[in-house]
mmCIF file of C-alpha atoms in Angstrom:
data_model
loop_
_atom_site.group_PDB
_atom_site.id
_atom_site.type_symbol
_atom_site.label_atom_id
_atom_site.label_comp_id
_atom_site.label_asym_id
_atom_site.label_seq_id
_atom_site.Cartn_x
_atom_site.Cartn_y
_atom_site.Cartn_z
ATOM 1 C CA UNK C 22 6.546 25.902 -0.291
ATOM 2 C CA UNK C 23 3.662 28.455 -0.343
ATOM 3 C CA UNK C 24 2.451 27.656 -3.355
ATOM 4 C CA UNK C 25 2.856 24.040 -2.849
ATOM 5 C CA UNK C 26 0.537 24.322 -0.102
ATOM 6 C CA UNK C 27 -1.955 26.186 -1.715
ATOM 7 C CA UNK C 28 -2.214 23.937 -4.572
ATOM 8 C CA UNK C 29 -2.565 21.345 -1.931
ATOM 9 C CA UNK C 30 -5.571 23.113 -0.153
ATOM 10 C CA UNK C 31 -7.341 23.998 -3.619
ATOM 11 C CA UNK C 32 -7.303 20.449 -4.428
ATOM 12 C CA UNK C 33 -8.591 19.198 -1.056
ATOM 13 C CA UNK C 34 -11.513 22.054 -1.499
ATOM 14 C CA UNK C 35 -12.366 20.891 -5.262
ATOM 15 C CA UNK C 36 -12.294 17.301 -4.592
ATOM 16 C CA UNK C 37 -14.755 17.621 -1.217
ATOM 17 C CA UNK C 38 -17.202 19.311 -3.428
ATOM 18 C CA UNK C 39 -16.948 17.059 -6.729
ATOM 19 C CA UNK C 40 -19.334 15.115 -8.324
ATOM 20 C CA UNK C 41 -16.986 12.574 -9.798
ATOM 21 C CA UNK C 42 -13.795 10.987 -8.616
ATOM 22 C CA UNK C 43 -11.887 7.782 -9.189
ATOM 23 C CA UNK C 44 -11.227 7.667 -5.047
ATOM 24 C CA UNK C 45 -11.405 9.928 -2.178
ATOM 25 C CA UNK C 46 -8.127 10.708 -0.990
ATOM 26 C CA UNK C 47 -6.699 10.483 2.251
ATOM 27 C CA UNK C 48 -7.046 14.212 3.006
ATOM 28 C CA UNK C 49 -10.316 15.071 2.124
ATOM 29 C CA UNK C 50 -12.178 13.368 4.616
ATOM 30 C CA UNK C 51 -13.317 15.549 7.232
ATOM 31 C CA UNK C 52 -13.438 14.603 11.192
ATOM 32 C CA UNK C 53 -17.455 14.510 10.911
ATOM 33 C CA UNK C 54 -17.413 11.732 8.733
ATOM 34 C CA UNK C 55 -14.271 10.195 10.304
ATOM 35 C CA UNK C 56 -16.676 9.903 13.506
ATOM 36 C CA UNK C 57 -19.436 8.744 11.683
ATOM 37 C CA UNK C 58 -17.633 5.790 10.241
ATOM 38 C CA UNK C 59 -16.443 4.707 13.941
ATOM 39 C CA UNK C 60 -20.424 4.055 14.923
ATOM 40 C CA UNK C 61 -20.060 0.394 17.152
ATOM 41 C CA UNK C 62 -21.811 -2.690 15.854
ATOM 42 C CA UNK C 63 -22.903 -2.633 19.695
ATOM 43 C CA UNK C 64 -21.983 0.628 21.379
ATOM 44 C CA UNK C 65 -22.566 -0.897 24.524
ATOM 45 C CA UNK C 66 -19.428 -3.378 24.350
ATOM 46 C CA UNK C 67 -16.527 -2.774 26.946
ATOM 47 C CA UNK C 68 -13.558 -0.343 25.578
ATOM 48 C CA UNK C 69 -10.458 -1.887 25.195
ATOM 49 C CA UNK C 70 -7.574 -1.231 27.943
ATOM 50 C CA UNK C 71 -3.921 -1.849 26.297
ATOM 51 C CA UNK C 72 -5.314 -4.172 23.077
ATOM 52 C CA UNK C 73 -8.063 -6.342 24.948
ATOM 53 C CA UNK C 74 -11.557 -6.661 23.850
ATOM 54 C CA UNK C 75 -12.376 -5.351 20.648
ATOM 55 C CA UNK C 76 -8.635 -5.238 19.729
ATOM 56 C CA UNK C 77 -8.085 -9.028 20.504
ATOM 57 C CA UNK C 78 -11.253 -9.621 18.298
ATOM 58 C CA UNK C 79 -10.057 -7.838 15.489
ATOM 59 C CA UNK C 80 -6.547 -9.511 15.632
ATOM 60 C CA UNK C 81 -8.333 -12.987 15.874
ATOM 61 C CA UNK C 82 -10.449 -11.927 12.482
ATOM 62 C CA UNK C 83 -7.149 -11.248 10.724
ATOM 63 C CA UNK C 84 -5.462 -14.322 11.974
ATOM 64 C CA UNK C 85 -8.730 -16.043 10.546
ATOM 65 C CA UNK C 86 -8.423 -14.327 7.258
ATOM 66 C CA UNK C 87 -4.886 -14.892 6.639
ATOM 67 C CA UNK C 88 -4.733 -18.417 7.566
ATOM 68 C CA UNK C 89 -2.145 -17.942 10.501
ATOM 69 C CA UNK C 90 -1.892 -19.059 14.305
ATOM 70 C CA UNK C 91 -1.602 -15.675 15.405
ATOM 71 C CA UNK C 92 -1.920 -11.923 14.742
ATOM 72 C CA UNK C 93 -0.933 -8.840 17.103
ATOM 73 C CA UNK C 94 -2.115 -5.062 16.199
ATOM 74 C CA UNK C 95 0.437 -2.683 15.760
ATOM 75 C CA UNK C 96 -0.553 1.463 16.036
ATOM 76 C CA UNK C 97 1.722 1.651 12.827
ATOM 77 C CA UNK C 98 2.962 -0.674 9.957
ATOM 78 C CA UNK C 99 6.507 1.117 10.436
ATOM 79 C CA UNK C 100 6.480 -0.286 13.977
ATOM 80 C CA UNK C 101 5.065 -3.890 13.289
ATOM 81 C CA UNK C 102 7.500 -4.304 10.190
ATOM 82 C CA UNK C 103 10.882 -3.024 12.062
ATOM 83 C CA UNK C 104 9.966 -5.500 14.668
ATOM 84 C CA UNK C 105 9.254 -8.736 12.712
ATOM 85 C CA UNK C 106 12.650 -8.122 11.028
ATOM 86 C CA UNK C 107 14.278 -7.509 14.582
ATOM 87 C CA UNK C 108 12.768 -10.690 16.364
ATOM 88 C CA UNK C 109 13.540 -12.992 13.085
ATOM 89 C CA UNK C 110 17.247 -11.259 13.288
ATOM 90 C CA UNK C 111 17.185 -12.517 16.689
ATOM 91 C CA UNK C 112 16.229 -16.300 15.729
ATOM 92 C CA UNK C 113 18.476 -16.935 12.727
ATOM 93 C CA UNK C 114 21.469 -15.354 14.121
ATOM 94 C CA UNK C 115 21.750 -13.409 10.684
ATOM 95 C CA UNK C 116 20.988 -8.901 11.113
ATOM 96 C CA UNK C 117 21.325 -9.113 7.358
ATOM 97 C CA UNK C 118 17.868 -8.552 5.440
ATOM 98 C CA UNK C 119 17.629 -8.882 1.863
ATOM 99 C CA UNK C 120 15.077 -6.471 0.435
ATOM 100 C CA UNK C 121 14.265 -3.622 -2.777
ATOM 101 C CA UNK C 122 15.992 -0.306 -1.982
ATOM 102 C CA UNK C 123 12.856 0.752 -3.457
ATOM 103 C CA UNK C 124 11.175 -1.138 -0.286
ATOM 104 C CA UNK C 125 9.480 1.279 2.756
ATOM 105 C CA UNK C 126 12.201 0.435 5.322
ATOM 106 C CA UNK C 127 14.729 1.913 2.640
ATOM 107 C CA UNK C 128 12.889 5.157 2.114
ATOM 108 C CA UNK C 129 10.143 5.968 4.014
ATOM 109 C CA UNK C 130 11.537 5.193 7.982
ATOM 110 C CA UNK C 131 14.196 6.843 8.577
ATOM 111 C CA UNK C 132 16.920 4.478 9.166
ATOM 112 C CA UNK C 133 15.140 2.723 11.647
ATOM 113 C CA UNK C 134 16.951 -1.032 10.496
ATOM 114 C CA UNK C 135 19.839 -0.325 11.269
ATOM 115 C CA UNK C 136 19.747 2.802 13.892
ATOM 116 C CA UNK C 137 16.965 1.173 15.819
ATOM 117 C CA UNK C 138 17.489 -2.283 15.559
ATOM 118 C CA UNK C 139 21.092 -3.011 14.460
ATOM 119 C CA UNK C 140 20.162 -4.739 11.081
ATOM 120 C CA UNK C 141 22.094 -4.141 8.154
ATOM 121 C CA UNK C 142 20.708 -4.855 4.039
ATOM 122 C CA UNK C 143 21.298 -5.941 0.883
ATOM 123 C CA UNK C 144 20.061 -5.574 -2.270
ATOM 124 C CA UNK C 145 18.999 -8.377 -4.596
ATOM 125 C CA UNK C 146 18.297 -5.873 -7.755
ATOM 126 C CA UNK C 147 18.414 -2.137 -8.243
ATOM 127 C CA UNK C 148 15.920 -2.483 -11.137
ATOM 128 C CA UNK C 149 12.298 -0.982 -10.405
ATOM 129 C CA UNK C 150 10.550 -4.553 -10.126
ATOM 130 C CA UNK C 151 10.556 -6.993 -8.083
ATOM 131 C CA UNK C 152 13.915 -9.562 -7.450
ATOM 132 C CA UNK C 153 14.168 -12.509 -9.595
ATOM 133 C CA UNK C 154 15.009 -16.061 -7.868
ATOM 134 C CA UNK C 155 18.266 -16.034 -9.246
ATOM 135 C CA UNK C 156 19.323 -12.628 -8.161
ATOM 136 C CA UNK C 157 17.917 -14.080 -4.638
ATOM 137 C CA UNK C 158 20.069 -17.206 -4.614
ATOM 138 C CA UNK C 159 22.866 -15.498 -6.266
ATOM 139 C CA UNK C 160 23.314 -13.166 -3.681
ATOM 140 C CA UNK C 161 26.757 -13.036 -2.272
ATOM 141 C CA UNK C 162 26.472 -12.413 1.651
ATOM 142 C CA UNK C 163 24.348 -14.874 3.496
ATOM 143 C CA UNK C 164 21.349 -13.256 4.579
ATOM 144 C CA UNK C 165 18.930 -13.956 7.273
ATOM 145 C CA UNK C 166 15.742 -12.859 5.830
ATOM 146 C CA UNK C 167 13.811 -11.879 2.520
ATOM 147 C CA UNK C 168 11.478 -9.020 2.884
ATOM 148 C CA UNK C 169 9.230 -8.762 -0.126
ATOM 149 C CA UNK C 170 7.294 -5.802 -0.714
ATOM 150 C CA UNK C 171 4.062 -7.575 -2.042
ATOM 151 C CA UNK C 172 3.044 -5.241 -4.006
ATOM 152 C CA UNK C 173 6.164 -3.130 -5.019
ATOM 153 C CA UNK C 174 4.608 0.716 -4.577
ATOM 154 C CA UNK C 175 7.257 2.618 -5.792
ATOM 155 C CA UNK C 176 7.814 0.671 -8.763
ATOM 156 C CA UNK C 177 4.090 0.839 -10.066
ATOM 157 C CA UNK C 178 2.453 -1.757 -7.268
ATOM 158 C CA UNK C 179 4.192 -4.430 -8.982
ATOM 159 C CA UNK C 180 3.487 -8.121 -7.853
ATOM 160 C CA UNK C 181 5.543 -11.120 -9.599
ATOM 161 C CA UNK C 182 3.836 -13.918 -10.895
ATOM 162 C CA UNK C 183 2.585 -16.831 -8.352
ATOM 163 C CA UNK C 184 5.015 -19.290 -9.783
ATOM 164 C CA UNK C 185 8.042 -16.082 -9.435
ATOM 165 C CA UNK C 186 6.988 -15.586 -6.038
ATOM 166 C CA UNK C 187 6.773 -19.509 -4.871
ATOM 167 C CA UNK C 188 10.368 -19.313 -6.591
ATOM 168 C CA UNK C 189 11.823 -16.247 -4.780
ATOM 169 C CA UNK C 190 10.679 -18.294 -1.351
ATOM 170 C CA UNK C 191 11.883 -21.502 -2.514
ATOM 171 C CA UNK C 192 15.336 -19.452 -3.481
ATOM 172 C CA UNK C 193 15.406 -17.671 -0.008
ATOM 173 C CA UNK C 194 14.922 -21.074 2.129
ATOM 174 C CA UNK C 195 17.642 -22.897 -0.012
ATOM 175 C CA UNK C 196 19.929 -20.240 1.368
ATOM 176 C CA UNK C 197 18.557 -21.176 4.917
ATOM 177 C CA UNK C 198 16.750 -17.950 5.446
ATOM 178 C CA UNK C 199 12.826 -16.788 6.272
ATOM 179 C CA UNK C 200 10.913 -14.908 4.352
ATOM 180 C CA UNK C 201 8.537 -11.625 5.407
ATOM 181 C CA UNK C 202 5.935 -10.572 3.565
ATOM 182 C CA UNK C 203 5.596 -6.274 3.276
ATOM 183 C CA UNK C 204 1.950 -6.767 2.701
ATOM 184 C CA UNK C 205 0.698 -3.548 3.584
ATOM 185 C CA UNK C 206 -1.646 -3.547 0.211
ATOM 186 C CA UNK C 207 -1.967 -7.753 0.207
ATOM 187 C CA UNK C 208 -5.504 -7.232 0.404
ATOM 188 C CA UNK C 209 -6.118 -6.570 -3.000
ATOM 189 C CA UNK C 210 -3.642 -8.994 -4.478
ATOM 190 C CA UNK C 211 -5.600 -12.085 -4.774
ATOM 191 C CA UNK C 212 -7.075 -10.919 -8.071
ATOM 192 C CA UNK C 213 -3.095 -10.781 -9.419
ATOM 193 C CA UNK C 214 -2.134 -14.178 -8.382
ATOM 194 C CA UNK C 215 -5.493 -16.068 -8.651
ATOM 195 C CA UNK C 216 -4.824 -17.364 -5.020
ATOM 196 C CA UNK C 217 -6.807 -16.854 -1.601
ATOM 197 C CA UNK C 218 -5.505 -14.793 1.311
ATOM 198 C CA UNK C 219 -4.315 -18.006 3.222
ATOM 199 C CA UNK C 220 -2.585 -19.410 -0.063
ATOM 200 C CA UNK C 221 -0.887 -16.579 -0.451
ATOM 201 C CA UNK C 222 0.166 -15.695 3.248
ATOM 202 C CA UNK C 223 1.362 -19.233 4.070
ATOM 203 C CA UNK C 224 4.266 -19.137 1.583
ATOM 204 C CA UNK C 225 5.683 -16.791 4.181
ATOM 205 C CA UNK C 226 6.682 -16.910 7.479
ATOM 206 C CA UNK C 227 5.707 -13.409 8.507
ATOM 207 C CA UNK C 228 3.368 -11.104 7.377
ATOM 208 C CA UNK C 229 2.297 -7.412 7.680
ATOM 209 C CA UNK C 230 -0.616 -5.840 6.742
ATOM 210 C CA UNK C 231 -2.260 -2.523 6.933
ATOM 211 C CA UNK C 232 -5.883 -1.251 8.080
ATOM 212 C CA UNK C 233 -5.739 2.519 6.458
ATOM 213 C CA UNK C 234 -3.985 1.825 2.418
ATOM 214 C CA UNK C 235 -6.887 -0.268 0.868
ATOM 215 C CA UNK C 236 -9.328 -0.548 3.979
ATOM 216 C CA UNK C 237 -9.985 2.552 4.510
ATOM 217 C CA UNK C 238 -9.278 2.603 8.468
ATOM 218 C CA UNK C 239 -7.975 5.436 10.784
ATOM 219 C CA UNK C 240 -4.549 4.140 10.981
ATOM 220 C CA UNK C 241 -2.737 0.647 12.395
ATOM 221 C CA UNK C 242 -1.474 -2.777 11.385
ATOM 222 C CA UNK C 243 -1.186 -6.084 11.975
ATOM 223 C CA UNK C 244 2.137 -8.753 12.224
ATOM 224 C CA UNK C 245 1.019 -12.037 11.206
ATOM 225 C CA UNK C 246 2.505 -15.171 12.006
ATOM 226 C CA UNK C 247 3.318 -18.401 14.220
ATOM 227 C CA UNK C 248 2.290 -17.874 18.344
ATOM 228 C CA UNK C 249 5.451 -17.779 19.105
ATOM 229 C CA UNK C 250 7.253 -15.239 17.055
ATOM 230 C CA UNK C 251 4.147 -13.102 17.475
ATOM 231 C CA UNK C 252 3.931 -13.256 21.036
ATOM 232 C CA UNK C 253 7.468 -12.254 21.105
ATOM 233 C CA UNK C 254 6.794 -9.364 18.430
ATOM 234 C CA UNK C 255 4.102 -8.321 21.506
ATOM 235 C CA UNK C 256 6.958 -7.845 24.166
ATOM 236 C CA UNK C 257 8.842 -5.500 21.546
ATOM 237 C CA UNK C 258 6.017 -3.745 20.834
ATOM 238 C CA UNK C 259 5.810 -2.674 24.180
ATOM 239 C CA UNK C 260 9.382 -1.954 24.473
ATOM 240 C CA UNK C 261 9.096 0.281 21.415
ATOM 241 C CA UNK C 262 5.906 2.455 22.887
ATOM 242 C CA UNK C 263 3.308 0.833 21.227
ATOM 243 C CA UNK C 264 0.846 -0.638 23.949
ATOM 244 C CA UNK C 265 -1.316 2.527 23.616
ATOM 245 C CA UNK C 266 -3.803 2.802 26.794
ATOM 246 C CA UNK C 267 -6.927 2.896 24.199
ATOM 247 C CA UNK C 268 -7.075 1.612 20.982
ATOM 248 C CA UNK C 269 -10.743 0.798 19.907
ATOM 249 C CA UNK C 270 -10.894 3.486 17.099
ATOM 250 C CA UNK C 271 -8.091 2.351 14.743
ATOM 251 C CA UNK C 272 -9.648 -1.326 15.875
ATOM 252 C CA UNK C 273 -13.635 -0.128 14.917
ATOM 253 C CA UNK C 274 -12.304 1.193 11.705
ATOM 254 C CA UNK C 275 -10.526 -1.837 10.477
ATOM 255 C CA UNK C 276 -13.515 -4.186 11.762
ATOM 256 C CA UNK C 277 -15.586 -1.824 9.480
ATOM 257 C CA UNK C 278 -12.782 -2.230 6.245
ATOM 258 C CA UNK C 279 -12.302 -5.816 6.385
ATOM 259 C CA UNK C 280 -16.102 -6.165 6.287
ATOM 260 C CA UNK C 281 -16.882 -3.272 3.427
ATOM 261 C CA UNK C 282 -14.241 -2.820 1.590
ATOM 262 C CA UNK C 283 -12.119 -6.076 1.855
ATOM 263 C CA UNK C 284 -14.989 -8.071 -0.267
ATOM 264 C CA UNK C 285 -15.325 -4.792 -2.827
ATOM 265 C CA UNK C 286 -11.107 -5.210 -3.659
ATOM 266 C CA UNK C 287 -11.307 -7.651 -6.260
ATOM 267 C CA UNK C 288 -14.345 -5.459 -8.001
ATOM 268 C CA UNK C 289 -12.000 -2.613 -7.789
ATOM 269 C CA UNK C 290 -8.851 -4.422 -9.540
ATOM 270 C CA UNK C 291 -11.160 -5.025 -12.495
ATOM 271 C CA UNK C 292 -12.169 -2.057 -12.683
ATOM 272 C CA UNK C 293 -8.849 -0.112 -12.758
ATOM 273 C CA UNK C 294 -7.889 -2.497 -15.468
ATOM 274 C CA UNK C 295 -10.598 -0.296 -17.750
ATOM 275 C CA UNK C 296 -9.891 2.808 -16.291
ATOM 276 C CA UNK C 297 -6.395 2.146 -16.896
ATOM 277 C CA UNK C 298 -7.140 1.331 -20.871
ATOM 278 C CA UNK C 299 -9.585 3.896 -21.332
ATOM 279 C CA UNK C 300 -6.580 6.538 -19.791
ATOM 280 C CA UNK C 301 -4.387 5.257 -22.266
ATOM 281 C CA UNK C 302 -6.723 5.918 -25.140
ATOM 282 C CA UNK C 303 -7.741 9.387 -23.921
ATOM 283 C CA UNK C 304 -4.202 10.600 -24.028
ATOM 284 C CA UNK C 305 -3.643 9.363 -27.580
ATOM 285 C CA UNK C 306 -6.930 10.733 -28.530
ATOM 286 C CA UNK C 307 -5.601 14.138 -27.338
ATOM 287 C CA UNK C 308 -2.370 13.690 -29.147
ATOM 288 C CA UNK C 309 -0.503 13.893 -25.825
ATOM 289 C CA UNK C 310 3.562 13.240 -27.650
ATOM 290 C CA UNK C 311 3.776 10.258 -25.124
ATOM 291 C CA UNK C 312 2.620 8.509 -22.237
ATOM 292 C CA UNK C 313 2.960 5.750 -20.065
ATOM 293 C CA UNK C 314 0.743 3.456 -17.986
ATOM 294 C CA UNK C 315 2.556 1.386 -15.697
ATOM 295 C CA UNK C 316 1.827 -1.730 -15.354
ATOM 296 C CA UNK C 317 -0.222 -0.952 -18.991
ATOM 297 C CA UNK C 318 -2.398 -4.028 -16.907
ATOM 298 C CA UNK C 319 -2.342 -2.779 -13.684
ATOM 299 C CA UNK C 320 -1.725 -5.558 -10.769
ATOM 300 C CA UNK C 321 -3.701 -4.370 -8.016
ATOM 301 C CA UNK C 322 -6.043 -1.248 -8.082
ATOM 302 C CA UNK C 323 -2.982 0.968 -7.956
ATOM 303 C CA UNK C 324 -0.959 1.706 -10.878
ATOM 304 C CA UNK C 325 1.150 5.025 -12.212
ATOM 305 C CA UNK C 326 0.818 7.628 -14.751
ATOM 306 C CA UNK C 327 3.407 8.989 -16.707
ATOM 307 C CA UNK C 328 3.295 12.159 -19.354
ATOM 308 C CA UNK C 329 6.039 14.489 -20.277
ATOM 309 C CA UNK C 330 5.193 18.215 -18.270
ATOM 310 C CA UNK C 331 6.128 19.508 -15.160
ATOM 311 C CA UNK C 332 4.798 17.973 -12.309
ATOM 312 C CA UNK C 333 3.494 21.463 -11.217
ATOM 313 C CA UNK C 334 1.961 21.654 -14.418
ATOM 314 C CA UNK C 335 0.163 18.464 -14.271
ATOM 315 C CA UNK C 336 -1.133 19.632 -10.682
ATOM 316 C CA UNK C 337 -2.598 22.580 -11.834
ATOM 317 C CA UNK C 338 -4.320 21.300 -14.621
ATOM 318 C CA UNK C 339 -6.189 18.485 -12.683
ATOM 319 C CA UNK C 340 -7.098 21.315 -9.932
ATOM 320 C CA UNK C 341 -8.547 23.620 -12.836
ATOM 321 C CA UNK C 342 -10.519 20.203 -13.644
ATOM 322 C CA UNK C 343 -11.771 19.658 -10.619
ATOM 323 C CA UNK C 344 -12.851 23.299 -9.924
ATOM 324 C CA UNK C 345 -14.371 23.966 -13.185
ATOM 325 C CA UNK C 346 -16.475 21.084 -14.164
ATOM 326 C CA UNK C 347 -16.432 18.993 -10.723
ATOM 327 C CA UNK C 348 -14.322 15.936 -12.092
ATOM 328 C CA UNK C 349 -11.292 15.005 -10.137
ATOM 329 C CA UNK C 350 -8.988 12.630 -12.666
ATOM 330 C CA UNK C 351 -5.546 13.060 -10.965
ATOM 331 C CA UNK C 352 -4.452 14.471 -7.711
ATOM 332 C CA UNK C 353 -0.576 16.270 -7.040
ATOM 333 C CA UNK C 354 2.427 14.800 -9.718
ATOM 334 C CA UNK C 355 6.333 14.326 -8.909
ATOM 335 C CA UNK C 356 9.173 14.689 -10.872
ATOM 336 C CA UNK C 357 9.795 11.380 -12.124
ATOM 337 C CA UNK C 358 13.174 9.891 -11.856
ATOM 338 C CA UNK C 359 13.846 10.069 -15.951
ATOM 339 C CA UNK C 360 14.048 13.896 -16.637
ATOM 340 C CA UNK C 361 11.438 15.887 -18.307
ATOM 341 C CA UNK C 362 8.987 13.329 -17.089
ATOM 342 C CA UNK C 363 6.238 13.768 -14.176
ATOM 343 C CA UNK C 364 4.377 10.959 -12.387
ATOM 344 C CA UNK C 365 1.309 10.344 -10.508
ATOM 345 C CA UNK C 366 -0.580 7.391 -8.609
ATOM 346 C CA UNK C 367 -4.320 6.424 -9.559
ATOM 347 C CA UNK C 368 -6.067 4.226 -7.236
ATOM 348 C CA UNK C 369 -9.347 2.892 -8.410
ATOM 349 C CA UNK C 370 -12.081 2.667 -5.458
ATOM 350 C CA UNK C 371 -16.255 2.418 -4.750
ATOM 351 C CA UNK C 372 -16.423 5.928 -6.665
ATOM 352 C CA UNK C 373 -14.609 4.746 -9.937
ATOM 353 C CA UNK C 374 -17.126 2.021 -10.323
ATOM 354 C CA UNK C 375 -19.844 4.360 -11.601
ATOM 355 C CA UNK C 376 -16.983 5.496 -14.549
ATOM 356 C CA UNK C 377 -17.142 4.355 -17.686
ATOM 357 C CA UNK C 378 -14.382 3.882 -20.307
ATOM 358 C CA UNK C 379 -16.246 6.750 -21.678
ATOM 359 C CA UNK C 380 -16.553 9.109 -18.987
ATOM 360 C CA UNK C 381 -12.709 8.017 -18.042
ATOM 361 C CA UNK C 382 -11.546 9.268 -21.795
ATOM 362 C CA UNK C 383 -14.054 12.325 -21.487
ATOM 363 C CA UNK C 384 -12.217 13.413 -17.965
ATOM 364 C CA UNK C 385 -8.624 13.059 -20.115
ATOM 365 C CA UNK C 386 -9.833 15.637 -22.490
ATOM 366 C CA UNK C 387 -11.182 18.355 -20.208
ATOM 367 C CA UNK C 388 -7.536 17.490 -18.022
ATOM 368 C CA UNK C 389 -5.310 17.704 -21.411
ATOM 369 C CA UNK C 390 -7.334 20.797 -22.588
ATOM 370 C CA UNK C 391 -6.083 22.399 -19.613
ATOM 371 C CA UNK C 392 -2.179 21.987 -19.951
#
């Protein structure tokens, strides 16, 4: 654990002082320039007092952007999704909710379906990509809801097709049930499906999505959806703790990321599509025995890395990379669920736009050198 934290500190220290990186991750931001970010459009505009004001304005711009009647801000996307799934429970009758075991309510929240909420799930697929239609209608316990993780994280941010994913709705509503939308990093899938935000949001009849994943805010979310169910959703938020007495940071920061960043997303997908190539070709260039890219066209600006080393390994050759020439390429690696095999998450952001294909294949060879 010691060393696992001092790896994690030298890499926080090398990436704050490099001169080239694909993104800035989440850690290396200090609280200076957290505060910076938060400076007010008008500073002298009214704080908000449990979700008024600037809150209410930032849940009407979402609403607006997505193309739905109404949107409520959540202090966590945990929260917001656990209660969307409760309150539609509630409506159809049904507590069972189809979803991925590879899907954030599975792994990353504790239990919270069905210890918090009474909900039970099912699987559609096992596989690491998303559900086919048939595996949705063939499913054989009638469920209430589909929960789609749009895109997949754990799997390699893996969206399906538009036509798959007008199917898997199509396959859910023949079985009488509603459909949620995970959208935590939806923002960025428009490029993917060749669709707007409202095209893509009213196939569904809920919706999350996230301020801090591809927005760069402080932290919150936002449950998307008819008046009704979302006006509901706002009496279980309460219930569940989260009318917070002040909330105009988190709302500030996600003003500021739907107008910078939101616009920059689709600039960003293309981009990791060259990084992505030009990572492929570095590592055969270096003779690395094999290597994967996954999606080898990545769907969103997100995609994983695969090569055959430790993960520890991996870590401290992209530290000794960043320390010694000021490039950070990849951040920490996991074991990977095949054995023998590590794997690591690239997200392509403002900084990777100044890469080229070159410089990408030029940052593999200083990072292989070093295994």
């Amino acid at each position: 654990m010691t060393d696992d934290i001092e790896r994690a500190n030298r890499l926080v220290e090398a990436a704050r002082r490099a001169e080239r990186t694909l993104w800035r991750g989440v850690r290396e931001a200090t609280v200076g320039e957290l505060l910076a970010a938060l400076a007010a459009p008008d500073p002298d505009e009214p704080a908000d007092l449990y979700g008024d004001g600037i809150v209410a304005r930032l849940e009407e711009r979402v609403a607006q952007l997505l193309g739905t009647e109404d949107a409520a801000f959540f202090p966590s996307g945990t929260m917001a999704q656990q209660i969307a799934l409760r309150c539609w429970a509630g409506r159809t009758g049904n507590p069972l909710v189809a979803l991925h075991p590879r899907s954030h309510p599975e792994l990353w929240e504790g239990g919270a379906l069905p210890v918090v909420s009474g909900l039970r799930t099912v699987h559609p697929t096992r596989e690491p990509r998303q559900p086919t239609p048939e595996e949705v209608a063939e499913l054989p316990e009638p469920f209430g809801t589909l929960m789609l993780e749009l895109p997949l994280r754990e799997a390699g941010f893996l969206l399906p097709t538009w036509e798959e994913l007008e199917q898997l709705v199509s396959a859910a509503r023949d079985r009488d049930a509603v459909v949620h939308f995970d959208g935590a990093r939806l923002w960025e899938s428009t490029v993917h499906f060749g669709r707007t935000l409202p095209e893509i949001a009213g196939l569904a009849d809920s919706v999350y999505v996230s301020f801090y994943k591809s927005l760069g805010g402080l932290s919150g979310a936002a449950l998307a959806g008819p008046s009704a169910l979302v006006e509901e959703a706002r009496v279980w938020r309460h219930r569940y703790g989260g009318q917070v007495f002040r909330q105009f940071p988190q709302a500030l920061s996600a003003l500021a990321g739907l107008e910078r960043e939101l616009p920059r997303l689709p600039s960003y997908v293309a981009h990791a599509r060259v990084v992505a190539a030009a990572l492929a070709e570095g590592f055969a260039a270096a003779g690395i025995p094999w290597s994967r890219i996954h999606p080898e066209v990545p769907h969103t600006h997100q995609f994983q890395v695969w090569l055959p080393y430790g993960p520890d390994r991996l870590t401290e050759a992209g530290i000794r990379l960043a320390e010694e020439t000021g490039t950070v390429l990849f951040r920490t690696w996991s074991q990977a669920p095949v054995p023998g095999l590590a794997v690591t998450e690239v997200t392509v952001a403002e900084p990777a736009l100044a890469w080229t294909a070159e410089d990408v294949r030029k940052a593999v060879a200083g990072f292989t050198a070093r295994l």
